[in-house]
Amino acid sequence: MTEQTILLDVHGLAKSVPGPRRLFQSLNLQVAAGELVAIIGESGVGKSTLLNILAGLDEADEGSVAIGGTVLGSLTETARTRLRRERIGFVFQAFHILPYLTLLQNVALPLALTFPDGSAANARAAEMLAAVGLADRGEGYARDLSGGELQRVAIARALVHRPALILADEPTGNLDPETATRVLALFANAVRENGAAGVMVTHSDASAAIADRVLTLRAEGLVERRGR
Ligand SMILES: Nc1ncnc2c1ncn2[C@@H]1O[C@H](COP(=O)(O)OP(=O)(O)OP(=O)(O)O)[C@@H](O)[C@H]1O
Ligand SMILES: [Mg+2]
């Protein structure tokens, strides 16, 4: 990994939740540009919590997270929010598709925050909706969609601004196998073609198989899964 650019660099992360319960400690993770890492682990082990910390949405008790060389903990709240908007794409375990916006507006949202040109943003959003197989649904609303369709909208929105770091929490959890395969390919392509760093939490072997590395989250941190 010496020649590659490390886009995500995590050192010595520790996190406890009220209880008091320590979820993990001494957690290290480096993800290079164009690399997709899958994280697996038992329910409740702290996978979603870890992704939230990587996105700057939650704080670790110890350790550091650097994205493209910028340490999240060194930023003001405003600067951290800005970095998240511009450089991170997040597919949440619950989709967070806003019900009062059309689907096209939802997908265009990360662009609307930084690009004043609405028509260019809409064109790019429409391109992403088409890429997830929802070309003709842009004017619809979240209530019109199935869980799997909503997940695809969430993926389109996470990738629309070509983020440097792409985080996904069970991105294919609600999809049938065929759609899951298509969405995973889209996801992996987005990481590799954009030279982004991808971190995907998954329970599925098919999802893990598309990743460059599979890591298991345990109380002592992330460990390489063996026997692939
Ligand atoms: N704010 C909080 N207060 C108390 N406990 C919390 C808090 N946030 C998370 N937890 C606990 O921390 C643990 C880890 O939660 P997390 O959602 O990260 O797990 P997960 O690995 O993503 O699980 P799953 O596979 O079911 O999605 C859980 O036991 C959860 O109840
Ligand atoms: Mg979770």
mmCIF file of C-alpha atoms and ligand atoms in Angstrom, residues 42-44 46-49 93 169-170 201 203, ligand 2:
data_model
loop_
_atom_site.group_PDB
_atom_site.id
_atom_site.type_symbol
_atom_site.label_atom_id
_atom_site.label_comp_id
_atom_site.label_asym_id
_atom_site.label_seq_id
_atom_site.Cartn_x
_atom_site.Cartn_y
_atom_site.Cartn_z
ATOM 1 C CA GLU A 42 -22.407 -9.340 15.012
ATOM 2 C CA SER A 43 -25.481 -7.217 15.546
ATOM 3 C CA GLY A 44 -24.845 -4.602 18.227
ATOM 4 C CA GLY A 46 -20.833 -1.158 16.874
ATOM 5 C CA LYS A 47 -20.673 -1.129 13.066
ATOM 6 C CA SER A 48 -23.170 1.700 12.584
ATOM 7 C CA THR A 49 -21.552 3.617 15.433
ATOM 8 C CA GLN A 93 -29.121 1.832 7.463
ATOM 9 C CA ASP A 169 -24.492 0.753 6.196
ATOM 10 C CA GLU A 170 -26.033 -2.454 4.814
ATOM 11 C CA VAL A 201 -21.025 -2.575 6.474
ATOM 12 C CA HIS A 203 -24.099 -9.076 6.501
HETATM 13 MG MG MG B 2 -26.077 -1.153 12.361
#
